[in-house]
Amino acid sequence: MADRYYISHEVFSEVCEQSLDVLGNPAGTENKSEIQEIKDAVMGEVILEGEEAHHLIRVMRIKPGERLVLFDGTGAEYDVEVMSVRKKDLSVKILARRFQNRELAVPLTLAVALPKGERQRWLIEKITELGVSVLVPLQAERSVVRVGDTSLERLQRMVIEASKQCGRNTLMEISSPMTTREIFCENFHPEWIRMIAHPGGASAETVFSWAYRQNTPLLMALGPEGGFTDQEISEAEKMNWRQISLGPTILRTETAAVKMAAIHAFFAENAGKVEI
């Protein structure tokens, strides 16, 4: 796979809209499919700046004429050619645009009491690679990490880096932090299949095998290394969260998250072939 770099969807959307004006397409056109076809056909130029541009200019020493693959985080990827390189940005010409869906059929949201430091980075990287749709930073009673606005930006950057490497064109969403009281309630996605990791529950493989046959979004809550408190477990039980076991051994938070994501990916990729 060619080297991949991220540029926001908004940048490409702006180029498409400007190109429509150049083509003389009236702003009031009602035929949305026609507009989309025109957008898909338009090949324009975009400016790449920020961290991605800095890496290409200062580290990769990119030169005019070289070709790259860009993705916009919403499912599209673009073949581009570098037209010019300046000190802080570079101009690229769009050669081709395509939508390559590498997302799993059934979305999984992980609500996780995040660990610290390098373990946190490793967790984000691996669950991105394994196809998790949404990460909810979870504030449990025994949590050791509190996530603020700066932390959310850093987590999103980790997602971008992992997506560049693994080939995902749709970025895993990092939601605003939530407390256990907020998610273990009646109104937090009651239509989804909601699961909580707790010793003594049903095996994860059995629950996921059943869940996939329902074709319903999945929500999984993982506590800190001290586990959820009895009160938190009780609140989840009252709201009909299904308890699942992660096995006979005690797993670190990041290991548990990756195990859940891997089981999810296995059943997603083998839908209809495997039943436990």
PDB file of C-alpha atoms in Angstrom:
ATOM      1  CA  MET A   1       0.000   0.000   0.000  1.00  0.00           C
ATOM      2  CA  ALA A   2       1.277   3.471  -0.929  1.00  0.00           C
ATOM      3  CA  ASP A   3       2.166   5.981   1.783  1.00  0.00           C
ATOM      4  CA  ARG A   4      -1.052   7.582   3.028  1.00  0.00           C
ATOM      5  CA  TYR A   5      -1.628  11.036   4.470  1.00  0.00           C
ATOM      6  CA  TYR A   6      -4.657  12.673   6.033  1.00  0.00           C
ATOM      7  CA  ILE A   7      -6.387  15.853   4.935  1.00  0.00           C
ATOM      8  CA  SER A   8      -9.726  16.932   6.318  1.00  0.00           C
ATOM      9  CA  HIS A   9     -12.956  16.278   4.454  1.00  0.00           C
ATOM     10  CA  GLU A  10     -13.760  19.999   4.630  1.00  0.00           C
ATOM     11  CA  VAL A  11     -10.750  20.839   2.429  1.00  0.00           C
ATOM     12  CA  PHE A  12     -11.902  18.504  -0.339  1.00  0.00           C
ATOM     13  CA  SER A  13     -15.519  19.645  -0.031  1.00  0.00           C
ATOM     14  CA  GLU A  14     -14.416  23.243  -0.537  1.00  0.00           C
ATOM     15  CA  VAL A  15     -12.471  22.290  -3.666  1.00  0.00           C
ATOM     16  CA  CYS A  16     -15.516  20.453  -5.056  1.00  0.00           C
ATOM     17  CA  GLU A  17     -17.840  23.403  -4.420  1.00  0.00           C
ATOM     18  CA  GLN A  18     -15.415  25.844  -6.026  1.00  0.00           C
ATOM     19  CA  SER A  19     -15.052  23.555  -9.021  1.00  0.00           C
ATOM     20  CA  LEU A  20     -18.840  23.363  -9.432  1.00  0.00           C
ATOM     21  CA  ASP A  21     -18.934  27.166  -9.647  1.00  0.00           C
ATOM     22  CA  VAL A  22     -16.203  27.104 -12.286  1.00  0.00           C
ATOM     23  CA  LEU A  23     -18.222  24.565 -14.285  1.00  0.00           C
ATOM     24  CA  GLY A  24     -21.206  26.851 -14.158  1.00  0.00           C
ATOM     25  CA  ASN A  25     -23.410  24.527 -12.109  1.00  0.00           C
ATOM     26  CA  PRO A  26     -26.176  26.653 -10.559  1.00  0.00           C
ATOM     27  CA  ALA A  27     -26.212  26.800  -6.794  1.00  0.00           C
ATOM     28  CA  GLY A  28     -29.906  25.898  -6.752  1.00  0.00           C
ATOM     29  CA  THR A  29     -29.580  22.607  -8.622  1.00  0.00           C
ATOM     30  CA  GLU A  30     -32.009  20.107  -7.096  1.00  0.00           C
ATOM     31  CA  ASN A  31     -30.610  16.935  -8.674  1.00  0.00           C
ATOM     32  CA  LYS A  32     -28.272  15.816  -5.897  1.00  0.00           C
ATOM     33  CA  SER A  33     -27.110  12.710  -7.768  1.00  0.00           C
ATOM     34  CA  GLU A  34     -26.093  14.886 -10.725  1.00  0.00           C
ATOM     35  CA  ILE A  35     -24.158  17.208  -8.422  1.00  0.00           C
ATOM     36  CA  GLN A  36     -22.376  14.227  -6.839  1.00  0.00           C
ATOM     37  CA  GLU A  37     -21.430  12.870 -10.252  1.00  0.00           C
ATOM     38  CA  ILE A  38     -19.937  16.232 -11.172  1.00  0.00           C
ATOM     39  CA  LYS A  39     -18.065  16.375  -7.874  1.00  0.00           C
ATOM     40  CA  ASP A  40     -16.657  12.905  -8.436  1.00  0.00           C
ATOM     41  CA  ALA A  41     -15.439  13.910 -11.871  1.00  0.00           C
ATOM     42  CA  VAL A  42     -13.778  17.140 -10.765  1.00  0.00           C
ATOM     43  CA  MET A  43     -10.013  17.040 -10.436  1.00  0.00           C
ATOM     44  CA  GLY A  44      -8.722  20.143  -8.693  1.00  0.00           C
ATOM     45  CA  GLU A  45      -5.788  21.233  -6.554  1.00  0.00           C
ATOM     46  CA  VAL A  46      -5.671  21.390  -2.769  1.00  0.00           C
ATOM     47  CA  ILE A  47      -3.214  22.837  -0.294  1.00  0.00           C
ATOM     48  CA  LEU A  48      -1.821  20.438   2.296  1.00  0.00           C
ATOM     49  CA  GLU A  49      -0.622  22.128   5.497  1.00  0.00           C
ATOM     50  CA  GLY A  50      -0.191  21.519   9.208  1.00  0.00           C
ATOM     51  CA  GLU A  51       1.439  18.419  10.688  1.00  0.00           C
ATOM     52  CA  GLU A  52       1.037  16.314   7.543  1.00  0.00           C
ATOM     53  CA  ALA A  53       2.689  18.963   5.386  1.00  0.00           C
ATOM     54  CA  HIS A  54       5.485  19.407   7.912  1.00  0.00           C
ATOM     55  CA  HIS A  55       6.193  15.658   7.852  1.00  0.00           C
ATOM     56  CA  LEU A  56       6.218  15.512   4.058  1.00  0.00           C
ATOM     57  CA  ILE A  57       8.385  18.625   3.645  1.00  0.00           C
ATOM     58  CA  ARG A  58      10.847  18.268   6.523  1.00  0.00           C
ATOM     59  CA  VAL A  59      11.033  14.507   7.059  1.00  0.00           C
ATOM     60  CA  MET A  60      10.141  12.881   3.734  1.00  0.00           C
ATOM     61  CA  ARG A  61      11.699  15.700   1.662  1.00  0.00           C
ATOM     62  CA  ILE A  62       8.867  15.443  -0.854  1.00  0.00           C
ATOM     63  CA  LYS A  63       9.471  16.850  -4.347  1.00  0.00           C
ATOM     64  CA  PRO A  64       7.165  18.111  -7.112  1.00  0.00           C
ATOM     65  CA  GLY A  65       6.073  15.270  -9.376  1.00  0.00           C
ATOM     66  CA  GLU A  66       5.880  12.647  -6.622  1.00  0.00           C
ATOM     67  CA  ARG A  67       2.556  10.878  -6.050  1.00  0.00           C
ATOM     68  CA  LEU A  68       0.736  10.212  -2.786  1.00  0.00           C
ATOM     69  CA  VAL A  69      -2.531   8.816  -1.460  1.00  0.00           C
ATOM     70  CA  LEU A  70      -4.634  11.124   0.723  1.00  0.00           C
ATOM     71  CA  PHE A  71      -7.729  10.156   2.716  1.00  0.00           C
ATOM     72  CA  ASP A  72     -10.313  12.473   4.236  1.00  0.00           C
ATOM     73  CA  GLY A  73     -11.594  10.475   7.224  1.00  0.00           C
ATOM     74  CA  THR A  74     -15.115  10.020   5.822  1.00  0.00           C
ATOM     75  CA  GLY A  75     -14.470   7.078   3.476  1.00  0.00           C
ATOM     76  CA  ALA A  76     -12.843   8.671   0.434  1.00  0.00           C
ATOM     77  CA  GLU A  77      -9.242   8.417  -0.702  1.00  0.00           C
ATOM     78  CA  TYR A  78      -7.443  10.343  -3.431  1.00  0.00           C
ATOM     79  CA  ASP A  79      -4.469   9.727  -5.696  1.00  0.00           C
ATOM     80  CA  VAL A  80      -2.599  13.030  -5.929  1.00  0.00           C
ATOM     81  CA  GLU A  81       0.513  14.466  -7.544  1.00  0.00           C
ATOM     82  CA  VAL A  82       2.660  17.069  -5.786  1.00  0.00           C
ATOM     83  CA  MET A  83       2.678  20.270  -7.831  1.00  0.00           C
ATOM     84  CA  SER A  84       4.713  22.640  -5.651  1.00  0.00           C
ATOM     85  CA  VAL A  85       6.444  22.628  -2.276  1.00  0.00           C
ATOM     86  CA  ARG A  86       6.858  25.659  -0.021  1.00  0.00           C
ATOM     87  CA  LYS A  87       8.240  26.118   3.483  1.00  0.00           C
ATOM     88  CA  LYS A  88       5.016  25.365   5.357  1.00  0.00           C
ATOM     89  CA  ASP A  89       2.643  23.840   2.804  1.00  0.00           C
ATOM     90  CA  LEU A  90       2.446  22.072  -0.515  1.00  0.00           C
ATOM     91  CA  SER A  91       0.017  22.014  -3.407  1.00  0.00           C
ATOM     92  CA  VAL A  92      -1.238  18.707  -4.799  1.00  0.00           C
ATOM     93  CA  LYS A  93      -3.366  17.899  -7.836  1.00  0.00           C
ATOM     94  CA  ILE A  94      -6.167  15.346  -7.457  1.00  0.00           C
ATOM     95  CA  LEU A  95      -5.747  12.605 -10.053  1.00  0.00           C
ATOM     96  CA  ALA A  96      -8.411  10.149  -8.874  1.00  0.00           C
ATOM     97  CA  ARG A  97     -11.059   9.850  -6.194  1.00  0.00           C
ATOM     98  CA  ARG A  98     -12.630   6.653  -4.881  1.00  0.00           C
ATOM     99  CA  PHE A  99     -14.614   5.359  -1.946  1.00  0.00           C
ATOM    100  CA  GLN A 100     -13.050   2.309  -0.355  1.00  0.00           C
ATOM    101  CA  ASN A 101     -15.187   0.982   2.493  1.00  0.00           C
ATOM    102  CA  ARG A 102     -13.063  -0.945   4.991  1.00  0.00           C
ATOM    103  CA  GLU A 103     -15.503  -0.632   7.899  1.00  0.00           C
ATOM    104  CA  LEU A 104     -17.061  -3.608   9.665  1.00  0.00           C
ATOM    105  CA  ALA A 105     -20.716  -4.378   8.933  1.00  0.00           C
ATOM    106  CA  VAL A 106     -21.874  -4.024  12.550  1.00  0.00           C
ATOM    107  CA  PRO A 107     -20.478  -0.998  14.448  1.00  0.00           C
ATOM    108  CA  LEU A 108     -18.877  -1.463  17.854  1.00  0.00           C
ATOM    109  CA  THR A 109     -18.633   1.347  20.396  1.00  0.00           C
ATOM    110  CA  LEU A 110     -16.142   0.818  23.219  1.00  0.00           C
ATOM    111  CA  ALA A 111     -16.605   2.787  26.439  1.00  0.00           C
ATOM    112  CA  VAL A 112     -13.231   2.431  28.166  1.00  0.00           C
ATOM    113  CA  ALA A 113     -11.692   3.747  31.375  1.00  0.00           C
ATOM    114  CA  LEU A 114      -8.420   4.684  29.685  1.00  0.00           C
ATOM    115  CA  PRO A 115      -4.998   3.768  31.091  1.00  0.00           C
ATOM    116  CA  LYS A 116      -2.047   6.152  31.216  1.00  0.00           C
ATOM    117  CA  GLY A 117       0.783   6.994  28.849  1.00  0.00           C
ATOM    118  CA  GLU A 118       2.122   4.529  26.323  1.00  0.00           C
ATOM    119  CA  ARG A 119      -0.505   1.943  27.230  1.00  0.00           C
ATOM    120  CA  GLN A 120      -3.191   4.433  26.217  1.00  0.00           C
ATOM    121  CA  ARG A 121      -1.513   5.097  22.867  1.00  0.00           C
ATOM    122  CA  TRP A 122      -1.202   1.350  22.215  1.00  0.00           C
ATOM    123  CA  LEU A 123      -4.893   0.822  23.015  1.00  0.00           C
ATOM    124  CA  ILE A 124      -6.000   3.565  20.588  1.00  0.00           C
ATOM    125  CA  GLU A 125      -3.740   2.271  17.845  1.00  0.00           C
ATOM    126  CA  LYS A 126      -4.888  -1.338  18.066  1.00  0.00           C
ATOM    127  CA  ILE A 127      -8.634  -0.774  18.359  1.00  0.00           C
ATOM    128  CA  THR A 128      -8.409   1.594  15.379  1.00  0.00           C
ATOM    129  CA  GLU A 129      -6.677  -1.114  13.368  1.00  0.00           C
ATOM    130  CA  LEU A 130      -9.308  -3.649  14.432  1.00  0.00           C
ATOM    131  CA  GLY A 131     -12.229  -1.543  13.228  1.00  0.00           C
ATOM    132  CA  VAL A 132     -13.878  -0.113  16.346  1.00  0.00           C
ATOM    133  CA  SER A 133     -16.311   2.622  15.267  1.00  0.00           C
ATOM    134  CA  VAL A 134     -16.440   4.848  18.368  1.00  0.00           C
ATOM    135  CA  LEU A 135     -14.368   5.201  21.528  1.00  0.00           C
ATOM    136  CA  VAL A 136     -16.020   6.738  24.588  1.00  0.00           C
ATOM    137  CA  PRO A 137     -13.453   7.795  27.228  1.00  0.00           C
ATOM    138  CA  LEU A 138     -15.159   6.487  30.351  1.00  0.00           C
ATOM    139  CA  GLN A 139     -14.887   8.075  33.767  1.00  0.00           C
ATOM    140  CA  ALA A 140     -15.460   5.285  36.288  1.00  0.00           C
ATOM    141  CA  GLU A 141     -15.244   5.582  40.051  1.00  0.00           C
ATOM    142  CA  ARG A 142     -11.825   3.915  40.048  1.00  0.00           C
ATOM    143  CA  SER A 143     -10.472   5.666  36.938  1.00  0.00           C
ATOM    144  CA  VAL A 144      -6.903   6.969  37.070  1.00  0.00           C
ATOM    145  CA  VAL A 145      -7.099   9.149  33.930  1.00  0.00           C
ATOM    146  CA  ARG A 146      -9.343  12.149  33.342  1.00  0.00           C
ATOM    147  CA  VAL A 147      -9.690  13.181  29.702  1.00  0.00           C
ATOM    148  CA  GLY A 148      -9.911  16.901  28.847  1.00  0.00           C
ATOM    149  CA  ASP A 149     -10.137  18.843  25.578  1.00  0.00           C
ATOM    150  CA  THR A 150      -6.371  18.714  25.015  1.00  0.00           C
ATOM    151  CA  SER A 151      -6.364  14.985  25.594  1.00  0.00           C
ATOM    152  CA  LEU A 152      -9.183  14.510  23.063  1.00  0.00           C
ATOM    153  CA  GLU A 153      -7.134  16.286  20.386  1.00  0.00           C
ATOM    154  CA  ARG A 154      -4.165  14.054  21.167  1.00  0.00           C
ATOM    155  CA  LEU A 155      -6.318  10.918  21.013  1.00  0.00           C
ATOM    156  CA  GLN A 156      -7.712  12.008  17.639  1.00  0.00           C
ATOM    157  CA  ARG A 157      -4.174  12.427  16.327  1.00  0.00           C
ATOM    158  CA  MET A 158      -3.404   8.866  17.426  1.00  0.00           C
ATOM    159  CA  VAL A 159      -6.442   7.676  15.462  1.00  0.00           C
ATOM    160  CA  ILE A 160      -5.236   9.476  12.333  1.00  0.00           C
ATOM    161  CA  GLU A 161      -1.761   7.953  12.596  1.00  0.00           C
ATOM    162  CA  ALA A 162      -3.174   4.448  13.071  1.00  0.00           C
ATOM    163  CA  SER A 163      -5.605   4.932  10.158  1.00  0.00           C
ATOM    164  CA  LYS A 164      -2.762   6.011   7.880  1.00  0.00           C
ATOM    165  CA  GLN A 165      -0.931   2.799   8.649  1.00  0.00           C
ATOM    166  CA  CYS A 166      -3.817   0.304   8.515  1.00  0.00           C
ATOM    167  CA  GLY A 167      -5.714   1.647   5.515  1.00  0.00           C
ATOM    168  CA  ARG A 168      -8.959   2.767   7.160  1.00  0.00           C
ATOM    169  CA  ASN A 169     -10.511   5.688   5.303  1.00  0.00           C
ATOM    170  CA  THR A 170     -13.114   6.427   7.985  1.00  0.00           C
ATOM    171  CA  LEU A 171     -11.707   7.721  11.254  1.00  0.00           C
ATOM    172  CA  MET A 172     -12.731   6.082  14.509  1.00  0.00           C
ATOM    173  CA  GLU A 173     -14.751   8.665  16.398  1.00  0.00           C
ATOM    174  CA  ILE A 174     -13.537   9.869  19.796  1.00  0.00           C
ATOM    175  CA  SER A 175     -16.606  10.991  21.726  1.00  0.00           C
ATOM    176  CA  SER A 176     -16.744  13.393  24.627  1.00  0.00           C
ATOM    177  CA  PRO A 177     -15.888  11.745  27.967  1.00  0.00           C
ATOM    178  CA  MET A 178     -18.796  10.221  29.878  1.00  0.00           C
ATOM    179  CA  THR A 179     -19.280   8.934  33.413  1.00  0.00           C
ATOM    180  CA  THR A 180     -20.617   5.500  34.272  1.00  0.00           C
ATOM    181  CA  ARG A 181     -23.733   7.188  35.632  1.00  0.00           C
ATOM    182  CA  GLU A 182     -24.325   8.715  32.190  1.00  0.00           C
ATOM    183  CA  ILE A 183     -23.950   5.485  30.213  1.00  0.00           C
ATOM    184  CA  PHE A 184     -25.583   3.073  32.680  1.00  0.00           C
ATOM    185  CA  CYS A 185     -28.930   4.786  32.278  1.00  0.00           C
ATOM    186  CA  GLU A 186     -32.192   4.115  30.522  1.00  0.00           C
ATOM    187  CA  ASN A 187     -31.695   6.620  27.708  1.00  0.00           C
ATOM    188  CA  PHE A 188     -28.173   5.748  26.533  1.00  0.00           C
ATOM    189  CA  HIS A 189     -28.787   3.703  23.366  1.00  0.00           C
ATOM    190  CA  PRO A 190     -31.320   1.258  24.818  1.00  0.00           C
ATOM    191  CA  GLU A 191     -31.902  -0.075  21.277  1.00  0.00           C
ATOM    192  CA  TRP A 192     -28.302  -1.315  21.043  1.00  0.00           C
ATOM    193  CA  ILE A 193     -26.887  -4.524  22.478  1.00  0.00           C
ATOM    194  CA  ARG A 194     -25.137  -3.263  25.616  1.00  0.00           C
ATOM    195  CA  MET A 195     -22.467  -5.318  27.352  1.00  0.00           C
ATOM    196  CA  ILE A 196     -20.277  -4.815  30.395  1.00  0.00           C
ATOM    197  CA  ALA A 197     -17.095  -6.713  31.211  1.00  0.00           C
ATOM    198  CA  HIS A 198     -17.408  -8.444  34.573  1.00  0.00           C
ATOM    199  CA  PRO A 199     -16.089 -11.750  36.006  1.00  0.00           C
ATOM    200  CA  GLY A 200     -18.689 -14.470  36.057  1.00  0.00           C
ATOM    201  CA  GLY A 201     -20.597 -13.267  33.008  1.00  0.00           C
ATOM    202  CA  ALA A 202     -21.262 -15.249  29.853  1.00  0.00           C
ATOM    203  CA  SER A 203     -18.283 -15.875  27.569  1.00  0.00           C
ATOM    204  CA  ALA A 204     -17.534 -13.023  25.191  1.00  0.00           C
ATOM    205  CA  GLU A 205     -17.473 -15.376  22.211  1.00  0.00           C
ATOM    206  CA  THR A 206     -20.952 -16.709  22.996  1.00  0.00           C
ATOM    207  CA  VAL A 207     -22.463 -13.253  23.446  1.00  0.00           C
ATOM    208  CA  PHE A 208     -20.847 -11.830  20.310  1.00  0.00           C
ATOM    209  CA  SER A 209     -21.966 -14.853  18.276  1.00  0.00           C
ATOM    210  CA  TRP A 210     -25.545 -14.195  19.371  1.00  0.00           C
ATOM    211  CA  ALA A 211     -25.240 -10.426  19.006  1.00  0.00           C
ATOM    212  CA  TYR A 212     -24.091 -10.612  15.404  1.00  0.00           C
ATOM    213  CA  ARG A 213     -27.201 -12.504  14.417  1.00  0.00           C
ATOM    214  CA  GLN A 214     -29.257  -9.523  15.653  1.00  0.00           C
ATOM    215  CA  ASN A 215     -27.549  -7.120  13.210  1.00  0.00           C
ATOM    216  CA  THR A 216     -27.675  -4.347  15.826  1.00  0.00           C
ATOM    217  CA  PRO A 217     -24.946  -1.896  16.896  1.00  0.00           C
ATOM    218  CA  LEU A 218     -22.896  -3.110  19.854  1.00  0.00           C
ATOM    219  CA  LEU A 219     -21.802  -1.174  22.940  1.00  0.00           C
ATOM    220  CA  MET A 220     -19.161  -2.552  25.296  1.00  0.00           C
ATOM    221  CA  ALA A 221     -18.076  -1.033  28.638  1.00  0.00           C
ATOM    222  CA  LEU A 222     -14.633  -1.799  30.058  1.00  0.00           C
ATOM    223  CA  GLY A 223     -13.641  -0.583  33.508  1.00  0.00           C
ATOM    224  CA  PRO A 224     -10.273   0.462  34.968  1.00  0.00           C
ATOM    225  CA  GLU A 225      -7.845  -2.124  36.275  1.00  0.00           C
ATOM    226  CA  GLY A 226      -9.531  -2.071  39.655  1.00  0.00           C
ATOM    227  CA  GLY A 227     -12.749  -3.021  37.885  1.00  0.00           C
ATOM    228  CA  PHE A 228     -16.169  -1.465  38.170  1.00  0.00           C
ATOM    229  CA  THR A 229     -17.518  -0.942  41.680  1.00  0.00           C
ATOM    230  CA  ASP A 230     -20.440  -2.997  42.966  1.00  0.00           C
ATOM    231  CA  GLN A 231     -22.613   0.113  42.651  1.00  0.00           C
ATOM    232  CA  GLU A 232     -21.672   0.567  38.990  1.00  0.00           C
ATOM    233  CA  ILE A 233     -22.366  -3.092  38.235  1.00  0.00           C
ATOM    234  CA  SER A 234     -25.714  -2.791  39.986  1.00  0.00           C
ATOM    235  CA  GLU A 235     -26.653   0.282  37.912  1.00  0.00           C
ATOM    236  CA  ALA A 236     -25.743  -1.534  34.697  1.00  0.00           C
ATOM    237  CA  GLU A 237     -27.784  -4.590  35.714  1.00  0.00           C
ATOM    238  CA  LYS A 238     -30.857  -2.437  36.362  1.00  0.00           C
ATOM    239  CA  MET A 239     -30.576  -1.099  32.810  1.00  0.00           C
ATOM    240  CA  ASN A 240     -30.279  -4.635  31.358  1.00  0.00           C
ATOM    241  CA  TRP A 241     -26.626  -4.494  30.345  1.00  0.00           C
ATOM    242  CA  ARG A 242     -25.354  -8.019  29.619  1.00  0.00           C
ATOM    243  CA  GLN A 243     -22.386  -9.118  31.713  1.00  0.00           C
ATOM    244  CA  ILE A 244     -19.640 -10.867  29.779  1.00  0.00           C
ATOM    245  CA  SER A 245     -16.467 -12.553  30.933  1.00  0.00           C
ATOM    246  CA  LEU A 246     -13.089 -11.872  29.340  1.00  0.00           C
ATOM    247  CA  GLY A 247     -11.720 -15.244  30.382  1.00  0.00           C
ATOM    248  CA  PRO A 248     -10.149 -16.898  33.410  1.00  0.00           C
ATOM    249  CA  THR A 249      -7.236 -14.453  33.754  1.00  0.00           C
ATOM    250  CA  ILE A 250      -7.178 -10.813  34.841  1.00  0.00           C
ATOM    251  CA  LEU A 251      -6.463  -8.548  31.870  1.00  0.00           C
ATOM    252  CA  ARG A 252      -5.110  -5.044  31.785  1.00  0.00           C
ATOM    253  CA  THR A 253      -7.528  -2.486  30.382  1.00  0.00           C
ATOM    254  CA  GLU A 254      -5.752  -2.169  27.038  1.00  0.00           C
ATOM    255  CA  THR A 255      -5.552  -5.953  26.653  1.00  0.00           C
ATOM    256  CA  ALA A 256      -9.265  -6.304  27.388  1.00  0.00           C
ATOM    257  CA  ALA A 257     -10.127  -3.612  24.832  1.00  0.00           C
ATOM    258  CA  VAL A 258      -8.057  -5.267  22.131  1.00  0.00           C
ATOM    259  CA  LYS A 259      -9.530  -8.684  22.938  1.00  0.00           C
ATOM    260  CA  MET A 260     -13.075  -7.319  22.558  1.00  0.00           C
ATOM    261  CA  ALA A 261     -12.180  -5.550  19.313  1.00  0.00           C
ATOM    262  CA  ALA A 262     -10.545  -8.700  17.939  1.00  0.00           C
ATOM    263  CA  ILE A 263     -13.558 -10.899  18.772  1.00  0.00           C
ATOM    264  CA  HIS A 264     -15.808  -8.317  17.151  1.00  0.00           C
ATOM    265  CA  ALA A 265     -13.649  -8.212  14.011  1.00  0.00           C
ATOM    266  CA  PHE A 266     -13.585 -12.017  13.831  1.00  0.00           C
ATOM    267  CA  PHE A 267     -17.376 -12.320  13.818  1.00  0.00           C
ATOM    268  CA  ALA A 268     -17.717  -9.360  11.439  1.00  0.00           C
ATOM    269  CA  GLU A 269     -15.370 -10.931   8.921  1.00  0.00           C
ATOM    270  CA  ASN A 270     -16.932 -14.373   9.285  1.00  0.00           C
ATOM    271  CA  ALA A 271     -20.598 -13.411   9.471  1.00  0.00           C
ATOM    272  CA  GLY A 272     -22.781 -16.406   8.720  1.00  0.00           C
ATOM    273  CA  LYS A 273     -19.834 -18.795   8.760  1.00  0.00           C
ATOM    274  CA  VAL A 274     -19.214 -19.208  12.488  1.00  0.00           C
ATOM    275  CA  GLU A 275     -21.673 -19.936  15.273  1.00  0.00           C
ATOM    276  CA  ILE A 276     -20.765 -20.726  18.886  1.00  0.00           C
TER     277      ILE A 276
END
